[in-house]
Amino acid sequence: MKKISLSIISLVFLVACGKKEEQKAPPIMPYKVVEIAASNTTLLAEYPTTLEGVTDIDIRAKVDGYIEKIYVKEGQEVKKGQLLFKLETQTANQEAQAAKAKVAAAQVEVNRLKPLVERNIISDVQLETAKANLASAKSTYQGIIEKINYASIKSPVSGIVGTLPLRVGSYVSSQTAEPLTRISDISTIYAYFSVNEKKQLDIMMNAEGKTFQEKISKMPMVNLILSNGMEYEQKGKIETFSGQANTQTGSFNVRARFPNTNKLLRSGGTGTIQIPTNLKDVILIPQNATMELQDKRIVLIADKENKVKAIPVEVRAVPGGQFFVVDKGLNIKDKILIEGVGIVAEGTEIKPQLVSYATIINPETKAIN
């Protein structure tokens, strides 16, 4: 009987020991963390833009006529005063010859009457009438000559020829709806875009200077990303903000100027303006040290007891897609997890392995060391 009791006791003891082993806490795992420090960075705000030359002038006929000759091609660079089109002037030339003959006849009449008036043979009235006829004939002749001159259409500015919708033989007049072409002065290109009221305030509040104009003049140079995704080789300068916000959109119109010495940019083009904002003493963290949860951006930190805690943060992306600027949620010296994010559960105790903040934010530092 005693042997049976001892066997039962031994069995109970073994079962209890087994349960204790099963309830033994899992090992504390090591995870890499970094201690937050203040950093400097540059943010780029991006805005779609349309491009226009300094001047875009529609070329129209001042007189009626058929296009006799086109001297330029689409996309050709022309100088101010260069001949673009010539309208047919045969009828006008005939009218000019007739008008010139009338001028000559009127002049002869004036010359004939002058000595007669001087000798008091006729009255001054006849001479004055003849002079009036001469002036009228000259005016008519001059009008026809101007009409002929207007038939030679020249460029009012230096620039680039636009499309040529009409061809030789087309009839045109000053009332023709479609212009003969458009000449664009693209020695300088203006980029037009809009920013909302909040962005306008952010830009101005971060700009140096006291007055509005002083802030604009001291704003950093801006980038232009072309429609093919490449960055334009020259920087631009913001010149103007509209005086007031558009009441319908709540946005401000902005104009930036870009030099265009190689004539790469053309009127009517599109792109994206990048406005840099230099930030000092901000919190910068790797994007892969965060996760999205229920429309919130979450960062995991190790608290004083080395337990994982989930912290919601407000961030802004840094160009390049690797880092975030944290506006709210983290403090200097917080230790954030840079591995195990999305795997380690909140409340888990970890063994923090501290990694240099500089090697995370500036990876090239690691290579130098």
Short mmCIF file of C-alpha atoms in Angstrom, two decimals:
data_model
loop_
_atom_site.label_atom_id
_atom_site.label_comp_id
_atom_site.label_asym_id
_atom_site.label_seq_id
_atom_site.Cartn_x
_atom_site.Cartn_y
_atom_site.Cartn_z
CA MET A 1 0.00 0.00 0.00
CA LYS A 2 2.88 2.33 0.85
CA LYS A 3 4.57 1.47 -2.46
CA ILE A 4 1.42 2.53 -4.37
CA SER A 5 1.22 5.86 -2.43
CA LEU A 6 4.87 6.62 -3.15
CA SER A 7 4.34 5.90 -6.83
CA ILE A 8 1.36 8.25 -6.96
CA ILE A 9 3.28 11.02 -5.17
CA SER A 10 6.21 10.61 -7.54
CA LEU A 11 3.90 10.80 -10.54
CA VAL A 12 2.24 13.98 -9.24
CA PHE A 13 5.68 15.53 -8.64
CA LEU A 14 6.82 14.73 -12.17
CA VAL A 15 3.63 16.19 -13.68
CA ALA A 16 4.03 19.37 -11.61
CA CYS A 17 7.62 19.76 -12.72
CA GLY A 18 6.57 19.31 -16.31
CA LYS A 19 3.97 22.07 -16.00
CA LYS A 20 6.55 24.40 -14.46
CA GLU A 21 8.86 23.76 -17.37
CA GLU A 22 6.00 24.43 -19.79
CA GLN A 23 5.22 27.75 -18.02
CA LYS A 24 8.84 28.89 -18.12
CA ALA A 25 9.12 32.37 -19.76
CA PRO A 26 10.51 32.50 -23.32
CA PRO A 27 14.01 33.95 -23.75
CA ILE A 28 14.38 37.73 -24.18
CA MET A 29 15.35 38.33 -27.80
CA PRO A 30 17.82 41.02 -28.96
CA TYR A 31 16.64 43.72 -31.40
CA LYS A 32 18.50 46.66 -32.90
CA VAL A 33 17.43 50.11 -31.71
CA VAL A 34 18.66 53.67 -32.29
CA GLU A 35 18.50 56.59 -29.91
CA ILE A 36 16.90 59.61 -31.55
CA ALA A 37 19.06 62.71 -32.00
CA ALA A 38 18.43 66.06 -33.70
CA SER A 39 19.15 66.17 -37.45
CA ASN A 40 19.05 68.58 -40.37
CA THR A 41 17.37 67.80 -43.66
CA THR A 42 15.68 69.32 -46.69
CA LEU A 43 12.10 68.65 -47.75
CA LEU A 44 10.87 69.11 -51.30
CA ALA A 45 7.31 70.25 -51.91
CA GLU A 46 6.16 69.33 -55.43
CA TYR A 47 3.64 71.16 -57.63
CA PRO A 48 2.52 70.51 -61.22
CA THR A 49 3.44 73.40 -63.49
CA THR A 50 2.87 74.74 -66.99
CA LEU A 51 5.60 76.50 -68.95
CA GLU A 52 5.35 79.69 -70.98
CA GLY A 53 7.86 81.90 -72.75
CA VAL A 54 8.51 85.54 -71.94
CA THR A 55 6.13 86.44 -74.75
CA ASP A 56 3.81 84.32 -76.87
CA ILE A 57 2.59 86.50 -79.73
CA ASP A 58 -0.08 85.47 -82.21
CA ILE A 59 0.88 86.45 -85.76
CA ARG A 60 -2.12 87.70 -87.75
CA ALA A 61 -2.67 89.38 -91.11
CA LYS A 62 -3.50 93.10 -91.04
CA VAL A 63 -4.83 93.04 -94.61
CA ASP A 64 -6.87 90.67 -96.73
CA GLY A 65 -5.16 88.37 -99.21
CA TYR A 66 -3.98 84.94 -100.21
CA ILE A 67 -0.80 83.52 -98.71
CA GLU A 68 1.76 83.65 -101.51
CA LYS A 69 4.80 82.38 -99.64
CA ILE A 70 5.80 80.98 -96.23
CA TYR A 71 9.44 81.67 -95.33
CA VAL A 72 9.74 79.70 -92.07
CA LYS A 73 9.18 76.21 -90.67
CA GLU A 74 7.57 75.04 -87.46
CA GLY A 75 10.03 75.15 -84.56
CA GLN A 76 12.43 77.44 -86.41
CA GLU A 77 14.25 80.12 -84.45
CA VAL A 78 13.72 83.60 -85.92
CA LYS A 79 15.00 87.10 -85.23
CA LYS A 80 12.99 90.26 -84.68
CA GLY A 81 12.05 91.75 -88.07
CA GLN A 82 12.59 88.50 -89.99
CA LEU A 83 10.14 87.85 -92.84
CA LEU A 84 7.61 85.13 -92.03
CA PHE A 85 4.84 85.30 -94.67
CA LYS A 86 4.04 87.18 -97.86
CA LEU A 87 0.51 87.76 -99.10
CA GLU A 88 -0.40 88.14 -102.77
CA THR A 89 -0.19 91.85 -103.77
CA GLN A 90 -0.82 91.86 -107.53
CA THR A 91 -4.11 93.74 -107.26
CA ALA A 92 -2.65 96.15 -104.71
CA ASN A 93 0.34 96.82 -107.00
CA GLN A 94 -2.02 97.75 -109.83
CA GLU A 95 -3.96 100.02 -107.48
CA ALA A 96 -0.71 101.61 -106.38
CA GLN A 97 0.29 102.39 -109.98
CA ALA A 98 -3.09 104.00 -110.63
CA ALA A 99 -2.91 105.98 -107.40
CA LYS A 100 0.64 107.12 -108.19
CA ALA A 101 -0.56 108.40 -111.58
CA LYS A 102 -3.30 110.41 -109.87
CA VAL A 103 -0.72 111.92 -107.53
CA ALA A 104 1.37 112.96 -110.51
CA ALA A 105 -1.66 114.46 -112.27
CA ALA A 106 -2.70 116.35 -109.14
CA GLN A 107 0.85 117.69 -108.77
CA VAL A 108 0.82 118.89 -112.37
CA GLU A 109 -2.44 120.74 -111.72
CA VAL A 110 -1.02 122.45 -108.66
CA ASN A 111 2.10 123.45 -110.57
CA ARG A 112 -0.04 124.86 -113.39
CA LEU A 113 -2.23 126.97 -111.12
CA LYS A 114 0.50 128.49 -108.94
CA PRO A 115 1.80 131.07 -111.47
CA LEU A 116 -1.74 131.99 -112.46
CA VAL A 117 -2.57 132.81 -108.86
CA GLU A 118 0.63 134.77 -108.47
CA ARG A 119 -0.35 136.96 -111.47
CA ASN A 120 -3.90 137.28 -110.07
CA ILE A 121 -5.34 135.64 -113.14
CA ILE A 122 -7.33 133.16 -111.05
CA SER A 123 -8.43 133.13 -107.43
CA ASP A 124 -6.71 131.30 -104.60
CA VAL A 125 -9.73 129.01 -104.28
CA GLN A 126 -8.84 127.05 -107.39
CA LEU A 127 -5.27 126.52 -106.19
CA GLU A 128 -6.35 125.46 -102.73
CA THR A 129 -8.77 122.98 -104.27
CA ALA A 130 -5.98 121.58 -106.41
CA LYS A 131 -3.73 121.27 -103.37
CA ALA A 132 -6.49 119.42 -101.49
CA ASN A 133 -6.86 117.02 -104.41
CA LEU A 134 -3.09 116.44 -104.37
CA ALA A 135 -3.14 115.71 -100.63
CA SER A 136 -6.03 113.28 -101.10
CA ALA A 137 -4.22 111.51 -103.95
CA LYS A 138 -1.05 111.20 -101.89
CA SER A 139 -3.04 109.81 -98.93
CA THR A 140 -4.72 107.22 -101.14
CA TYR A 141 -1.37 106.22 -102.61
CA GLN A 142 0.27 105.98 -99.19
CA GLY A 143 -2.59 103.79 -97.92
CA ILE A 144 -2.09 101.36 -100.78
CA ILE A 145 1.69 101.27 -100.18
CA GLU A 146 1.07 100.48 -96.49
CA LYS A 147 -1.29 97.72 -97.55
CA ILE A 148 1.46 96.27 -99.74
CA ASN A 149 3.96 96.56 -96.88
CA TYR A 150 1.54 94.82 -94.51
CA ALA A 151 1.41 91.95 -96.97
CA SER A 152 5.00 91.17 -95.93
CA ILE A 153 4.46 89.82 -92.41
CA LYS A 154 7.53 90.04 -90.17
CA SER A 155 8.26 88.75 -86.68
CA PRO A 156 7.76 91.39 -83.97
CA VAL A 157 10.15 89.57 -81.59
CA SER A 158 12.96 87.04 -81.63
CA GLY A 159 11.72 83.57 -80.76
CA ILE A 160 10.53 80.17 -81.92
CA VAL A 161 7.91 79.61 -84.62
CA GLY A 162 4.87 77.64 -83.47
CA THR A 163 2.53 75.56 -85.61
CA LEU A 164 1.67 76.63 -89.16
CA PRO A 165 -2.00 75.72 -89.57
CA LEU A 166 -2.45 77.49 -92.93
CA ARG A 167 -0.74 76.75 -96.23
CA VAL A 168 0.18 78.64 -99.39
CA GLY A 169 -3.01 79.73 -101.16
CA SER A 170 -5.08 80.10 -98.00
CA TYR A 171 -7.13 83.29 -97.83
CA VAL A 172 -6.60 85.33 -94.67
CA SER A 173 -7.73 88.62 -93.23
CA SER A 174 -7.60 90.55 -90.00
CA GLN A 175 -10.83 88.74 -89.03
CA THR A 176 -9.45 85.22 -89.50
CA ALA A 177 -9.98 83.39 -86.19
CA GLU A 178 -6.88 81.21 -86.36
CA PRO A 179 -3.52 83.02 -86.29
CA LEU A 180 -0.95 82.37 -88.99
CA THR A 181 1.39 81.13 -86.27
CA ARG A 182 2.68 82.05 -82.81
CA ILE A 183 6.15 83.34 -82.02
CA SER A 184 7.41 82.44 -78.55
CA ASP A 185 10.32 84.25 -76.94
CA ILE A 186 11.74 81.40 -74.87
CA SER A 187 15.08 82.92 -73.90
CA THR A 188 13.56 82.75 -70.42
CA ILE A 189 10.80 80.36 -69.38
CA TYR A 190 8.17 81.08 -66.76
CA ALA A 191 6.77 78.16 -64.76
CA TYR A 192 3.27 78.80 -63.41
CA PHE A 193 1.80 76.73 -60.57
CA SER A 194 -0.54 76.98 -57.59
CA VAL A 195 -0.07 76.36 -53.86
CA ASN A 196 -2.81 76.16 -51.27
CA GLU A 197 -3.05 78.59 -48.39
CA LYS A 198 -1.45 76.25 -45.84
CA LYS A 199 1.56 75.56 -48.06
CA GLN A 200 1.91 79.25 -48.84
CA LEU A 201 2.07 80.02 -45.13
CA ASP A 202 4.57 77.20 -44.52
CA ILE A 203 6.81 78.50 -47.30
CA MET A 204 6.68 82.09 -46.14
CA MET A 205 7.10 81.31 -42.46
CA ASN A 206 10.25 79.28 -43.18
CA ALA A 207 11.70 81.87 -45.58
CA GLU A 208 14.25 84.42 -44.41
CA GLY A 209 13.44 88.13 -44.41
CA LYS A 210 10.97 90.49 -42.82
CA THR A 211 8.74 91.77 -45.62
CA PHE A 212 6.87 89.58 -48.09
CA GLN A 213 9.02 90.72 -51.02
CA GLU A 214 12.20 90.23 -49.03
CA LYS A 215 11.15 86.67 -48.21
CA ILE A 216 10.51 85.98 -51.90
CA SER A 217 13.88 87.41 -52.92
CA LYS A 218 15.68 85.23 -50.35
CA MET A 219 13.85 82.01 -51.12
CA PRO A 220 16.09 79.11 -52.21
CA MET A 221 16.38 78.17 -55.87
CA VAL A 222 13.80 75.68 -57.10
CA ASN A 223 14.06 72.57 -59.29
CA LEU A 224 12.11 71.72 -62.42
CA ILE A 225 11.34 68.07 -63.11
CA LEU A 226 10.55 67.66 -66.79
CA SER A 227 7.70 65.55 -68.16
CA ASN A 228 10.13 62.69 -68.86
CA GLY A 229 11.08 62.56 -65.17
CA MET A 230 14.52 64.13 -65.65
CA GLU A 231 15.62 67.17 -63.67
CA TYR A 232 16.23 70.33 -65.70
CA GLU A 233 19.90 71.24 -65.56
CA GLN A 234 19.40 74.83 -64.37
CA LYS A 235 17.77 76.05 -61.18
CA GLY A 236 14.89 78.51 -61.15
CA LYS A 237 13.88 81.44 -58.96
CA ILE A 238 10.43 82.17 -57.59
CA GLU A 239 9.53 85.72 -58.59
CA THR A 240 5.91 86.33 -57.66
CA PHE A 241 3.01 85.13 -55.53
CA SER A 242 -0.47 86.38 -56.38
CA GLY A 243 -1.68 89.14 -54.11
CA GLN A 244 -4.65 87.14 -52.86
CA ALA A 245 -5.95 83.60 -52.84
CA ASN A 246 -8.36 82.39 -55.50
CA THR A 247 -11.77 82.52 -53.81
CA GLN A 248 -12.91 79.35 -55.59
CA THR A 249 -9.85 77.16 -55.05
CA GLY A 250 -8.24 78.82 -52.03
CA SER A 251 -4.87 78.68 -53.77
CA PHE A 252 -2.19 81.22 -54.69
CA ASN A 253 -0.74 81.53 -58.17
CA VAL A 254 3.06 81.43 -58.24
CA ARG A 255 5.56 82.14 -61.00
CA ALA A 256 9.15 80.90 -61.16
CA ARG A 257 11.72 81.94 -63.78
CA PHE A 258 14.18 79.57 -65.45
CA PRO A 259 17.00 80.51 -67.85
CA ASN A 260 16.66 78.72 -71.18
CA THR A 261 19.85 79.45 -73.09
CA ASN A 262 19.85 76.08 -74.88
CA LYS A 263 16.16 76.47 -75.87
CA LEU A 264 15.33 73.05 -74.40
CA LEU A 265 12.16 74.29 -72.69
CA ARG A 266 9.21 75.30 -74.88
CA SER A 267 5.98 77.19 -74.31
CA GLY A 268 3.08 74.90 -73.54
CA GLY A 269 5.27 72.30 -71.83
CA THR A 270 4.55 70.79 -68.44
CA GLY A 271 6.57 69.58 -65.48
CA THR A 272 6.84 69.58 -61.72
CA ILE A 273 8.28 72.32 -59.53
CA GLN A 274 10.22 71.26 -56.43
CA ILE A 275 10.52 73.85 -53.66
CA PRO A 276 13.14 72.97 -51.00
CA THR A 277 12.53 73.71 -47.33
CA ASN A 278 15.61 73.47 -45.10
CA LEU A 279 14.82 72.05 -41.65
CA LYS A 280 17.16 72.21 -38.66
CA ASP A 281 17.15 70.17 -35.43
CA VAL A 282 14.33 67.86 -36.44
CA ILE A 283 13.72 64.16 -35.74
CA LEU A 284 14.62 62.00 -38.71
CA ILE A 285 13.84 58.26 -38.80
CA PRO A 286 14.05 55.50 -41.44
CA GLN A 287 10.78 54.82 -43.22
CA ASN A 288 11.24 51.07 -42.69
CA ALA A 289 11.24 51.69 -38.93
CA THR A 290 7.52 52.51 -39.19
CA MET A 291 4.36 50.67 -40.10
CA GLU A 292 0.81 51.63 -41.00
CA LEU A 293 -1.99 50.51 -38.73
CA GLN A 294 -5.60 51.63 -39.16
CA ASP A 295 -4.62 54.72 -41.18
CA LYS A 296 -1.98 55.65 -38.62
CA ARG A 297 1.79 55.64 -38.88
CA ILE A 298 3.25 53.64 -35.95
CA VAL A 299 6.77 53.51 -34.49
CA LEU A 300 7.91 50.94 -31.90
CA ILE A 301 10.04 52.21 -29.03
CA ALA A 302 11.81 50.46 -26.16
CA ASP A 303 10.69 52.05 -22.87
CA LYS A 304 12.70 52.28 -19.63
CA GLU A 305 11.88 48.64 -18.83
CA ASN A 306 12.97 47.58 -22.33
CA LYS A 307 9.41 46.71 -23.25
CA VAL A 308 8.07 47.48 -26.69
CA LYS A 309 5.56 50.31 -26.95
CA ALA A 310 3.67 51.39 -30.08
CA ILE A 311 3.65 55.16 -30.66
CA PRO A 312 1.53 56.91 -33.34
CA VAL A 313 3.49 59.61 -35.16
CA GLU A 314 2.89 62.38 -37.69
CA VAL A 315 5.50 62.42 -40.43
CA ARG A 316 6.57 64.07 -43.66
CA ALA A 317 8.48 62.19 -46.33
CA VAL A 318 12.05 63.21 -47.16
CA PRO A 319 13.00 63.04 -50.88
CA GLY A 320 14.53 59.72 -51.79
CA GLY A 321 11.94 57.53 -50.10
CA GLN A 322 14.16 56.41 -47.20
CA PHE A 323 13.38 58.74 -44.31
CA PHE A 324 10.59 60.56 -42.52
CA VAL A 325 10.68 63.82 -40.60
CA VAL A 326 8.65 63.24 -37.42
CA ASP A 327 6.53 66.27 -36.50
CA LYS A 328 4.70 64.69 -33.55
CA GLY A 329 4.99 61.54 -31.43
CA LEU A 330 8.71 61.11 -30.73
CA ASN A 331 11.23 62.92 -28.56
CA ILE A 332 14.98 63.25 -28.56
CA LYS A 333 16.65 60.21 -26.86
CA ASP A 334 13.68 57.91 -27.54
CA LYS A 335 14.94 54.47 -28.57
CA ILE A 336 13.14 53.18 -31.64
CA LEU A 337 13.27 49.66 -33.05
CA ILE A 338 14.83 49.39 -36.50
CA GLU A 339 14.29 45.64 -36.81
CA GLY A 340 11.38 43.41 -35.88
CA VAL A 341 8.92 46.15 -36.82
CA GLY A 342 5.60 44.50 -37.62
CA ILE A 343 6.72 41.29 -35.88
CA VAL A 344 7.37 42.18 -32.24
CA ALA A 345 4.16 42.57 -30.25
CA GLU A 346 3.57 45.56 -28.01
CA GLY A 347 4.52 44.83 -24.39
CA THR A 348 7.23 42.32 -25.35
CA GLU A 349 10.42 42.66 -23.37
CA ILE A 350 13.50 42.87 -25.58
CA LYS A 351 17.25 43.11 -25.25
CA PRO A 352 18.06 46.43 -27.04
CA GLN A 353 21.16 46.45 -29.21
CA LEU A 354 22.07 50.11 -29.62
CA VAL A 355 23.11 51.17 -33.14
CA SER A 356 24.73 54.51 -33.92
CA TYR A 357 22.12 57.03 -35.08
CA ALA A 358 24.62 58.58 -37.51
CA THR A 359 25.12 55.30 -39.38
CA ILE A 360 21.35 54.98 -39.88
CA ILE A 361 20.64 58.55 -40.98
CA ASN A 362 23.92 58.93 -42.90
CA PRO A 363 24.84 55.45 -44.16
CA GLU A 364 28.04 56.76 -45.80
CA THR A 365 29.38 57.38 -42.26
CA LYS A 366 29.47 53.62 -41.77
CA ALA A 367 31.51 53.14 -44.91
CA ILE A 368 34.04 55.79 -43.88
CA ASN A 369 34.50 54.23 -40.48
#
